[in-house]
Tab-separated table of C-alpha atoms in Angstrom:
chain	number	residue	atom	x	y	z
A	1	MET	CA	23.636	22.720	-20.505
A	2	THR	CA	21.690	20.948	-17.781
A	3	THR	CA	19.275	18.100	-18.412
A	4	THR	CA	16.426	17.919	-15.910
A	5	TYR	CA	14.766	14.791	-14.559
A	6	MET	CA	11.881	14.771	-12.085
A	7	ILE	CA	11.327	12.045	-9.517
A	8	ALA	CA	7.957	12.103	-7.764
A	9	GLY	CA	6.678	10.325	-4.671
A	10	GLY	CA	7.477	9.841	-1.022
A	11	GLY	CA	5.720	9.592	2.298
A	12	THR	CA	7.971	6.960	3.869
A	13	GLY	CA	11.592	5.894	3.587
A	14	GLY	CA	10.469	2.961	1.448
A	15	HIS	CA	9.706	5.372	-1.386
A	16	ILE	CA	12.280	8.061	-0.639
A	17	PHE	CA	15.487	6.004	-0.504
A	18	PRO	CA	14.863	4.327	-3.894
A	19	ALA	CA	14.134	7.788	-5.317
A	20	LEU	CA	17.457	9.123	-4.026
A	21	ALA	CA	19.283	6.070	-5.406
A	22	ILE	CA	17.742	6.584	-8.853
A	23	GLY	CA	18.658	10.262	-8.768
A	24	GLN	CA	22.291	9.438	-8.022
A	25	ALA	CA	22.360	6.841	-10.811
A	26	LEU	CA	21.024	9.412	-13.286
A	27	ARG	CA	23.780	11.826	-12.252
A	28	ASP	CA	26.386	9.113	-12.751
A	29	GLN	CA	25.166	8.490	-16.302
A	30	VAL	CA	24.368	12.111	-17.199
A	31	PRO	CA	26.958	14.355	-15.485
A	32	GLU	CA	25.034	17.522	-16.381
A	33	ALA	CA	21.783	16.131	-14.919
A	34	ARG	CA	19.644	18.253	-12.632
A	35	ILE	CA	17.409	16.115	-10.410
A	36	VAL	CA	14.241	17.683	-9.039
A	37	PHE	CA	12.244	15.739	-6.465
A	38	VAL	CA	8.517	16.288	-5.993
A	39	GLY	CA	6.755	15.126	-2.824
A	40	THR	CA	4.025	16.149	-0.433
A	41	ARG	CA	4.264	18.703	2.336
A	42	TYR	CA	3.578	16.062	4.973
A	43	GLY	CA	5.856	13.048	4.377
A	44	MET	CA	9.384	12.168	5.449
A	45	GLU	CA	10.677	13.603	2.172
A	46	THR	CA	10.460	17.094	3.703
A	47	SER	CA	13.495	16.212	5.833
A	48	LEU	CA	15.237	13.289	4.103
A	49	ILE	CA	15.536	14.843	0.645
A	50	PRO	CA	16.887	18.264	1.720
A	51	ASP	CA	19.197	16.463	4.180
A	52	ALA	CA	20.617	14.593	1.169
A	53	GLY	CA	21.365	17.947	-0.462
A	54	GLU	CA	18.585	17.627	-3.047
A	55	LYS	CA	15.951	20.053	-4.290
A	56	LEU	CA	12.380	19.270	-3.192
A	57	LEU	CA	9.180	20.728	-4.587
A	58	THR	CA	5.932	19.923	-2.799
A	59	LEU	CA	2.288	19.363	-3.647
A	60	PRO	CA	-0.629	19.832	-1.220
A	61	ILE	CA	-2.172	16.432	-2.015
A	62	ARG	CA	-2.975	14.064	0.864
A	63	GLY	CA	-4.447	10.580	1.032
A	64	LEU	CA	-8.233	10.254	1.223
A	65	LEU	CA	-8.423	6.545	2.048
A	66	GLY	CA	-9.790	5.887	5.524
A	67	LYS	CA	-10.923	9.487	6.028
A	68	SER	CA	-14.489	10.446	6.981
A	69	MET	CA	-16.745	11.999	4.349
A	70	LEU	CA	-16.408	15.355	6.108
A	71	LYS	CA	-12.609	15.227	5.984
A	72	LYS	CA	-12.685	14.084	2.360
A	73	ALA	CA	-14.886	17.042	1.458
A	74	ALA	CA	-12.534	19.420	3.270
A	75	MET	CA	-9.502	17.984	1.461
A	76	ILE	CA	-10.894	17.578	-2.048
A	77	TRP	CA	-9.477	20.935	-3.198
A	78	ARG	CA	-5.988	19.491	-2.803
A	79	ILE	CA	-6.408	17.297	-5.890
A	80	PRO	CA	-6.991	20.029	-8.520
A	81	ALA	CA	-4.469	22.257	-6.742
A	82	SER	CA	-1.850	19.499	-7.031
A	83	PHE	CA	-2.559	19.032	-10.738
A	84	LEU	CA	-2.271	22.783	-11.315
A	85	LEU	CA	1.037	22.931	-9.445
A	86	SER	CA	2.245	19.914	-11.439
A	87	VAL	CA	1.617	21.829	-14.671
A	88	ILE	CA	3.540	24.804	-13.293
A	89	TYR	CA	6.495	22.655	-12.182
A	90	LEU	CA	6.661	20.769	-15.485
A	91	LEU	CA	6.521	23.920	-17.606
A	92	ARG	CA	9.076	25.638	-15.399
A	93	PHE	CA	11.675	22.844	-15.265
A	94	ARG	CA	10.841	21.006	-18.527
A	95	PRO	CA	12.125	17.569	-17.461
A	96	LYS	CA	13.178	15.054	-20.089
A	97	VAL	CA	11.663	12.170	-18.096
A	98	VAL	CA	9.361	11.971	-15.068
A	99	ILE	CA	9.808	8.992	-12.733
A	100	GLY	CA	7.227	7.985	-10.119
A	101	VAL	CA	8.275	5.937	-7.096
A	102	GLY	CA	4.914	5.626	-5.345
A	103	GLY	CA	3.240	7.848	-2.794
A	104	TYR	CA	0.481	10.398	-3.312
A	105	ALA	CA	2.636	13.045	-4.996
A	106	SER	CA	3.484	10.784	-7.918
A	107	ALA	CA	-0.052	10.532	-9.333
A	108	PRO	CA	-0.779	14.167	-10.279
A	109	LEU	CA	2.744	14.734	-11.609
A	110	LEU	CA	2.845	11.607	-13.783
A	111	TRP	CA	-0.658	12.086	-15.160
A	112	THR	CA	0.152	15.703	-16.005
A	113	ALA	CA	3.482	14.711	-17.574
A	114	ALA	CA	1.728	12.119	-19.719
A	115	MET	CA	-0.771	14.733	-20.919
A	116	LEU	CA	2.176	16.969	-21.852
A	117	ARG	CA	3.775	14.002	-23.685
A	118	ILE	CA	6.784	13.854	-21.390
A	119	PRO	CA	8.183	10.294	-21.112
A	120	THR	CA	7.061	8.612	-17.888
A	121	LEU	CA	8.358	5.679	-15.881
A	122	ILE	CA	7.320	4.170	-12.553
A	123	GLN	CA	9.378	2.167	-10.081
A	124	GLU	CA	7.302	-0.229	-7.969
A	125	GLN	CA	9.033	-1.528	-4.865
A	126	ASN	CA	6.459	-4.002	-3.548
A	127	ALA	CA	5.153	-7.399	-4.615
A	128	PHE	CA	1.647	-5.887	-4.650
A	129	PRO	CA	1.640	-2.341	-6.074
A	130	GLY	CA	0.334	0.589	-4.094
A	131	LEU	CA	-2.637	2.686	-5.196
A	132	ALA	CA	-0.551	5.555	-6.588
A	133	ASN	CA	1.499	3.322	-8.870
A	134	ARG	CA	-1.581	1.395	-9.993
A	135	MET	CA	-3.073	4.734	-11.033
A	136	CYS	CA	0.157	5.917	-12.644
A	137	ALA	CA	0.543	2.665	-14.587
A	138	LYS	CA	-2.500	3.646	-16.654
A	139	VAL	CA	-0.448	6.431	-18.263
A	140	ALA	CA	3.188	5.395	-17.665
A	141	GLN	CA	5.160	3.903	-20.526
A	142	LEU	CA	7.125	1.450	-18.424
A	143	ALA	CA	7.308	0.013	-14.896
A	144	CYS	CA	10.531	-1.069	-13.188
A	145	LEU	CA	9.596	-3.873	-10.812
A	146	GLY	CA	11.144	-4.878	-7.522
A	147	PHE	CA	9.196	-8.152	-7.656
A	148	GLU	CA	8.081	-9.948	-10.810
A	149	GLU	CA	4.586	-10.629	-9.443
A	150	ALA	CA	3.870	-6.884	-9.218
A	151	GLY	CA	3.618	-6.733	-13.001
A	152	ARG	CA	0.363	-8.696	-12.945
A	153	HIS	CA	-1.365	-5.779	-11.237
A	154	LEU	CA	-0.115	-2.930	-13.445
A	155	ALA	CA	-1.567	-1.696	-16.726
A	156	CYS	CA	1.759	-0.842	-18.382
A	157	ALA	CA	4.653	-3.012	-19.533
A	158	GLY	CA	7.098	-4.011	-16.810
A	159	ILE	CA	10.747	-5.025	-16.456
A	160	VAL	CA	12.109	-6.695	-13.323
A	161	THR	CA	15.020	-4.552	-12.162
A	162	GLY	CA	15.023	-5.267	-8.443
A	163	ASN	CA	14.756	-2.405	-5.980
A	164	PRO	CA	17.237	0.494	-5.949
A	165	VAL	CA	19.356	0.583	-2.809
A	166	ARG	CA	21.244	3.543	-1.412
A	167	ARG	CA	24.738	3.893	-2.883
A	168	ASP	CA	26.382	4.072	0.525
A	169	PHE	CA	24.647	0.958	1.833
A	170	CYS	CA	27.842	-1.075	1.759
A	171	GLU	CA	30.163	1.822	2.520
A	172	GLY	CA	31.187	3.722	5.608
A	173	LYS	CA	33.013	2.976	8.832
A	174	PRO	CA	31.216	0.635	11.237
A	175	TRP	CA	29.880	1.805	14.561
A	176	SER	CA	32.267	1.176	17.432
A	177	ARG	CA	31.284	-2.096	19.139
A	178	LYS	CA	32.805	-5.325	20.438
A	179	ARG	CA	29.852	-7.720	20.093
A	180	PRO	CA	27.784	-9.163	17.235
A	181	LEU	CA	24.446	-7.445	16.792
A	182	LEU	CA	20.802	-8.366	16.891
A	183	LEU	CA	19.022	-5.630	14.983
A	184	VAL	CA	15.373	-4.634	15.435
A	185	LEU	CA	13.960	-2.429	12.664
A	186	GLY	CA	10.484	-0.983	12.962
A	187	GLY	CA	10.427	0.781	9.611
A	188	SER	CA	10.938	4.482	8.996
A	189	GLN	CA	8.060	5.460	11.297
A	190	GLY	CA	8.443	2.833	14.013
A	191	ALA	CA	6.257	-0.171	14.843
A	192	ARG	CA	4.314	-0.189	18.115
A	193	SER	CA	3.875	-3.965	18.327
A	194	LEU	CA	7.606	-4.602	17.836
A	195	ASN	CA	8.465	-1.891	20.335
A	196	GLU	CA	6.191	-3.421	22.959
A	197	ARG	CA	6.993	-7.099	22.396
A	198	LEU	CA	10.698	-7.272	21.480
A	199	PRO	CA	12.223	-5.788	24.673
A	200	VAL	CA	10.353	-8.386	26.744
A	201	VAL	CA	11.145	-11.309	24.437
A	202	LEU	CA	14.819	-10.468	23.937
A	203	GLN	CA	15.455	-10.222	27.668
A	204	ARG	CA	14.136	-13.776	27.954
A	205	VAL	CA	16.042	-15.369	25.075
A	206	ILE	CA	19.459	-13.654	24.971
A	207	GLU	CA	21.901	-15.541	27.179
A	208	PRO	CA	25.096	-13.898	28.500
A	209	GLU	CA	27.276	-16.408	26.637
A	210	MET	CA	25.778	-15.243	23.328
A	211	GLN	CA	27.678	-11.943	23.768
A	212	LEU	CA	25.048	-10.059	21.748
A	213	GLU	CA	24.404	-6.338	21.541
A	214	VAL	CA	20.924	-5.128	20.541
A	215	VAL	CA	20.279	-2.120	18.333
A	216	HIS	CA	16.570	-1.263	18.320
A	217	GLN	CA	15.265	1.309	15.818
A	218	CYS	CA	11.872	2.337	17.131
A	219	GLY	CA	10.681	5.608	15.567
A	220	ARG	CA	11.005	9.063	17.108
A	221	LYS	CA	7.829	8.985	19.221
A	222	TYR	CA	8.685	5.663	20.891
A	223	VAL	CA	12.274	6.269	22.031
A	224	ALA	CA	11.562	7.048	25.693
A	225	GLU	CA	9.266	4.093	26.299
A	226	VAL	CA	11.550	1.613	24.507
A	227	GLU	CA	14.573	2.822	26.492
A	228	GLN	CA	12.521	2.307	29.644
A	229	ALA	CA	11.544	-1.215	28.556
A	230	TYR	CA	15.227	-2.167	28.226
A	231	ARG	CA	16.326	-0.504	31.466
A	232	ASP	CA	17.152	-3.833	33.199
A	233	ALA	CA	18.470	-5.666	30.122
A	234	PRO	CA	21.506	-7.859	30.909
A	235	PHE	CA	23.081	-7.014	27.538
A	236	PRO	CA	24.142	-3.782	25.806
A	237	VAL	CA	21.272	-1.975	24.056
A	238	ARG	CA	21.233	1.015	21.762
A	239	VAL	CA	17.787	2.548	21.117
A	240	VAL	CA	17.563	4.906	18.128
A	241	SER	CA	14.686	6.675	16.416
A	242	PHE	CA	15.906	6.139	12.850
A	243	ILE	CA	19.003	4.715	11.160
A	244	GLU	CA	20.118	6.551	8.041
A	245	ASP	CA	23.510	4.810	7.931
A	246	LEU	CA	22.271	1.223	8.177
A	247	SER	CA	25.209	0.038	6.079
A	248	LYS	CA	27.559	0.737	8.984
A	249	LEU	CA	25.865	-1.937	11.084
A	250	MET	CA	25.347	-4.821	8.717
A	251	ASP	CA	28.779	-6.479	8.761
A	252	ASP	CA	28.273	-7.598	12.358
A	253	VAL	CA	24.532	-8.328	12.362
A	254	ARG	CA	23.715	-11.925	13.257
A	255	LEU	CA	19.917	-11.603	12.939
A	256	VAL	CA	17.386	-8.911	12.011
A	257	VAL	CA	13.824	-8.692	13.323
A	258	CYS	CA	11.913	-6.275	11.147
A	259	ARG	CA	8.925	-5.269	9.054
A	260	SER	CA	8.959	-6.302	5.406
A	261	GLY	CA	8.822	-3.089	3.430
A	262	ALA	CA	10.292	-3.338	-0.046
A	263	SER	CA	13.432	-1.329	0.729
A	264	THR	CA	14.134	-3.492	3.766
A	265	ILE	CA	13.807	-6.655	1.663
A	266	ALA	CA	16.124	-5.215	-1.012
A	267	GLU	CA	18.767	-4.301	1.555
A	268	LEU	CA	18.538	-7.717	3.213
A	269	LYS	CA	19.103	-9.380	-0.161
A	270	LEU	CA	22.153	-7.231	-0.722
A	271	VAL	CA	23.821	-7.950	2.627
A	272	ARG	CA	22.444	-11.527	3.030
A	273	VAL	CA	21.472	-11.290	6.698
A	274	PRO	CA	19.027	-13.812	8.257
A	275	ALA	CA	15.734	-12.187	9.170
A	276	VAL	CA	12.533	-12.664	11.102
A	277	LEU	CA	9.919	-10.732	9.130
A	278	ILE	CA	6.786	-9.382	10.816
A	279	PRO	CA	4.671	-7.725	8.086
A	280	PHE	CA	2.754	-4.575	8.951
A	281	PRO	CA	-0.845	-5.861	8.887
A	282	ALA	CA	-2.368	-2.514	7.924
A	283	ALA	CA	-0.201	-2.091	4.808
A	284	THR	CA	-2.280	-1.451	1.697
A	285	HIS	CA	-3.522	-4.750	0.261
A	286	ASP	CA	-1.250	-6.480	2.789
A	287	HIS	CA	1.689	-5.898	0.434
A	288	GLN	CA	4.263	-6.459	3.195
A	289	THR	CA	3.082	-10.062	3.542
A	290	PHE	CA	3.583	-10.544	-0.211
A	291	ASN	CA	7.099	-9.110	0.168
A	292	ALA	CA	7.915	-11.324	3.151
A	293	LYS	CA	6.670	-14.497	1.473
A	294	SER	CA	9.101	-13.962	-1.400
A	295	LEU	CA	12.055	-14.108	1.020
A	296	ALA	CA	10.630	-16.798	3.304
A	297	ALA	CA	10.047	-19.059	0.298
A	298	LEU	CA	13.796	-19.014	-0.355
A	299	GLY	CA	14.570	-20.071	3.199
A	300	ALA	CA	16.402	-16.808	3.936
A	301	ALA	CA	13.822	-15.521	6.415
A	302	GLU	CA	11.126	-16.620	8.836
A	303	LEU	CA	7.685	-15.031	8.472
A	304	VAL	CA	5.727	-14.322	11.661
A	305	PRO	CA	2.285	-12.696	11.198
A	306	GLU	CA	1.521	-10.034	13.770
A	307	ASN	CA	-1.407	-12.073	15.076
A	308	ASP	CA	1.020	-14.920	15.847
A	309	LEU	CA	3.640	-13.062	17.889
A	310	ASP	CA	3.286	-15.571	20.723
A	311	ARG	CA	5.632	-17.889	18.824
A	312	LEU	CA	8.289	-15.192	18.466
A	313	GLU	CA	10.054	-16.154	21.695
A	314	SER	CA	10.475	-19.837	20.801
A	315	LEU	CA	11.527	-18.964	17.240
A	316	LEU	CA	14.220	-16.502	18.350
A	317	GLN	CA	15.444	-18.964	20.959
A	318	ALA	CA	15.799	-21.636	18.286
A	319	LEU	CA	17.535	-19.353	15.781
A	320	LEU	CA	20.009	-17.849	18.243
A	321	GLY	CA	20.773	-21.290	19.644
A	322	GLU	CA	21.512	-22.844	16.243
A	323	PRO	CA	24.285	-20.980	14.389
A	324	GLU	CA	24.176	-23.564	11.584
A	325	ARG	CA	20.519	-22.711	10.953
A	326	LEU	CA	21.391	-19.038	10.610
A	327	GLN	CA	24.174	-19.942	8.186
A	328	LYS	CA	21.720	-21.905	6.034
A	329	MET	CA	19.532	-18.796	5.877
A	330	VAL	CA	22.517	-16.766	4.692
A	331	THR	CA	23.308	-19.187	1.872
A	332	ALA	CA	19.633	-19.298	0.832
A	333	TYR	CA	19.782	-15.705	-0.412
A	334	PRO	CA	19.897	-15.293	-4.195
A	335	ARG	CA	22.505	-13.277	-6.016
A	336	THR	CA	20.981	-9.824	-6.022
A	337	ARG	CA	20.865	-7.167	-8.731
A	338	VAL	CA	23.229	-4.694	-7.098
A	339	ASN	CA	22.884	-2.248	-9.997
A	340	SER	CA	19.091	-1.825	-9.830
A	341	ALA	CA	19.239	1.981	-9.658
A	342	ASP	CA	21.623	2.040	-12.631
A	343	GLN	CA	19.237	-0.123	-14.623
A	344	VAL	CA	16.265	2.116	-13.819
A	345	ALA	CA	18.317	5.134	-14.903
A	346	ARG	CA	19.308	3.454	-18.184
A	347	LEU	CA	15.679	2.658	-18.950
A	348	ALA	CA	14.721	6.270	-18.239
A	349	LEU	CA	17.389	7.454	-20.681
A	350	GLN	CA	16.047	5.114	-23.349
A	351	LEU	CA	12.596	6.629	-22.893
A	352	GLN	CA	14.202	10.072	-23.148
A	353	GLU	CA	15.522	9.030	-26.562
A	354	ARG	CA	11.919	8.157	-27.513
A	355	ARG	CA	12.769	4.516	-28.069
A	356	PRO	CA	9.614	2.418	-28.521
A	357	VAL	CA	8.785	0.420	-25.408
A	358	LYS	CA	8.469	-2.770	-27.461
A	359	ASP	CA	12.108	-2.363	-28.578
A	360	ILE	CA	13.245	-1.800	-24.991
A	361	LEU	CA	11.394	-4.927	-23.876
A	362	LYS	CA	12.832	-6.963	-26.739
A	363	GLU	CA	16.372	-5.852	-25.885
A	364	GLN	CA	15.811	-6.619	-22.210
A	365	GLN	CA	14.533	-10.091	-23.040
A	366	ALA	CA	17.622	-10.744	-25.155
A	367	HIS	CA	19.866	-9.853	-22.193
A	368	VAL	CA	17.937	-12.191	-19.880
A	369	SER	CA	18.057	-15.109	-22.296
């Protein structure tokens, strides 16, 4: 007999990859588990989740923040329609637990699940929670936190689990290459400022004797222009729209230049690679800066605000010219919770058993102490 669990959320890879990791952990612990993912019709989940061989249901909800009053009025029907569909999905599949990972789709499903008295759990990846999880925390029984400071902004009880990372992150055969890598990551949708600035800067700072190869992940819509920007580069360059198999690169990465989404931070902690973090300035409540500060404070990364990119060239020159400095950044990383997805799954199963949250918290505190 199958046991169903629903995982809701999406939009970007930062929500989707933790969701997939949690789903796999649930399957490991409950072999008969059926995992049903719920997202929107407009996010990256429409490709990433089916590509992972998983079932995806969608809701018509879209974000209203930043939209004109006219567009908000035209889209308002999507909210009640999403709640109605949530009722239909929950009654049809009857999940034992509903888990929200952030993103617009999580709010109607978790609120509806709470009204139907289905156990609910949220997983918050960022140091400052997004709007959807702040809303869901009002009805969720428990929050699994990627960063301890996120708990201060959520209405429900929280446990620091770290962020779930894809199971295959440290598996797989490496790409064929002969040189150490400098990796540029623009996030799952690409980053215009990194795509414009990094090709120019790297061609100034990478010396032939460094024997570096550059892999630049730029987002699908920027591939042609980034390839053009590197056309005269005196070092090997590989420009890609998106990297699903990031684990295959990390063994040979000397330095990463990237945004500071929660999944990126979690993966960096796991592989202990020095990083230059450039937070996305338009992220909700500037949560990427909060994320980046947590790593920079350890000495494992350098934080460069987007309005201070002029110092990027001198910083990269210094880092690439001082191998001992990079090594200090490696050793500054903490020991990470490599079983974060497993821990989230275990907490979900305890909620399934209707264990009181206060007992779960007490047991967790005993383990920590």
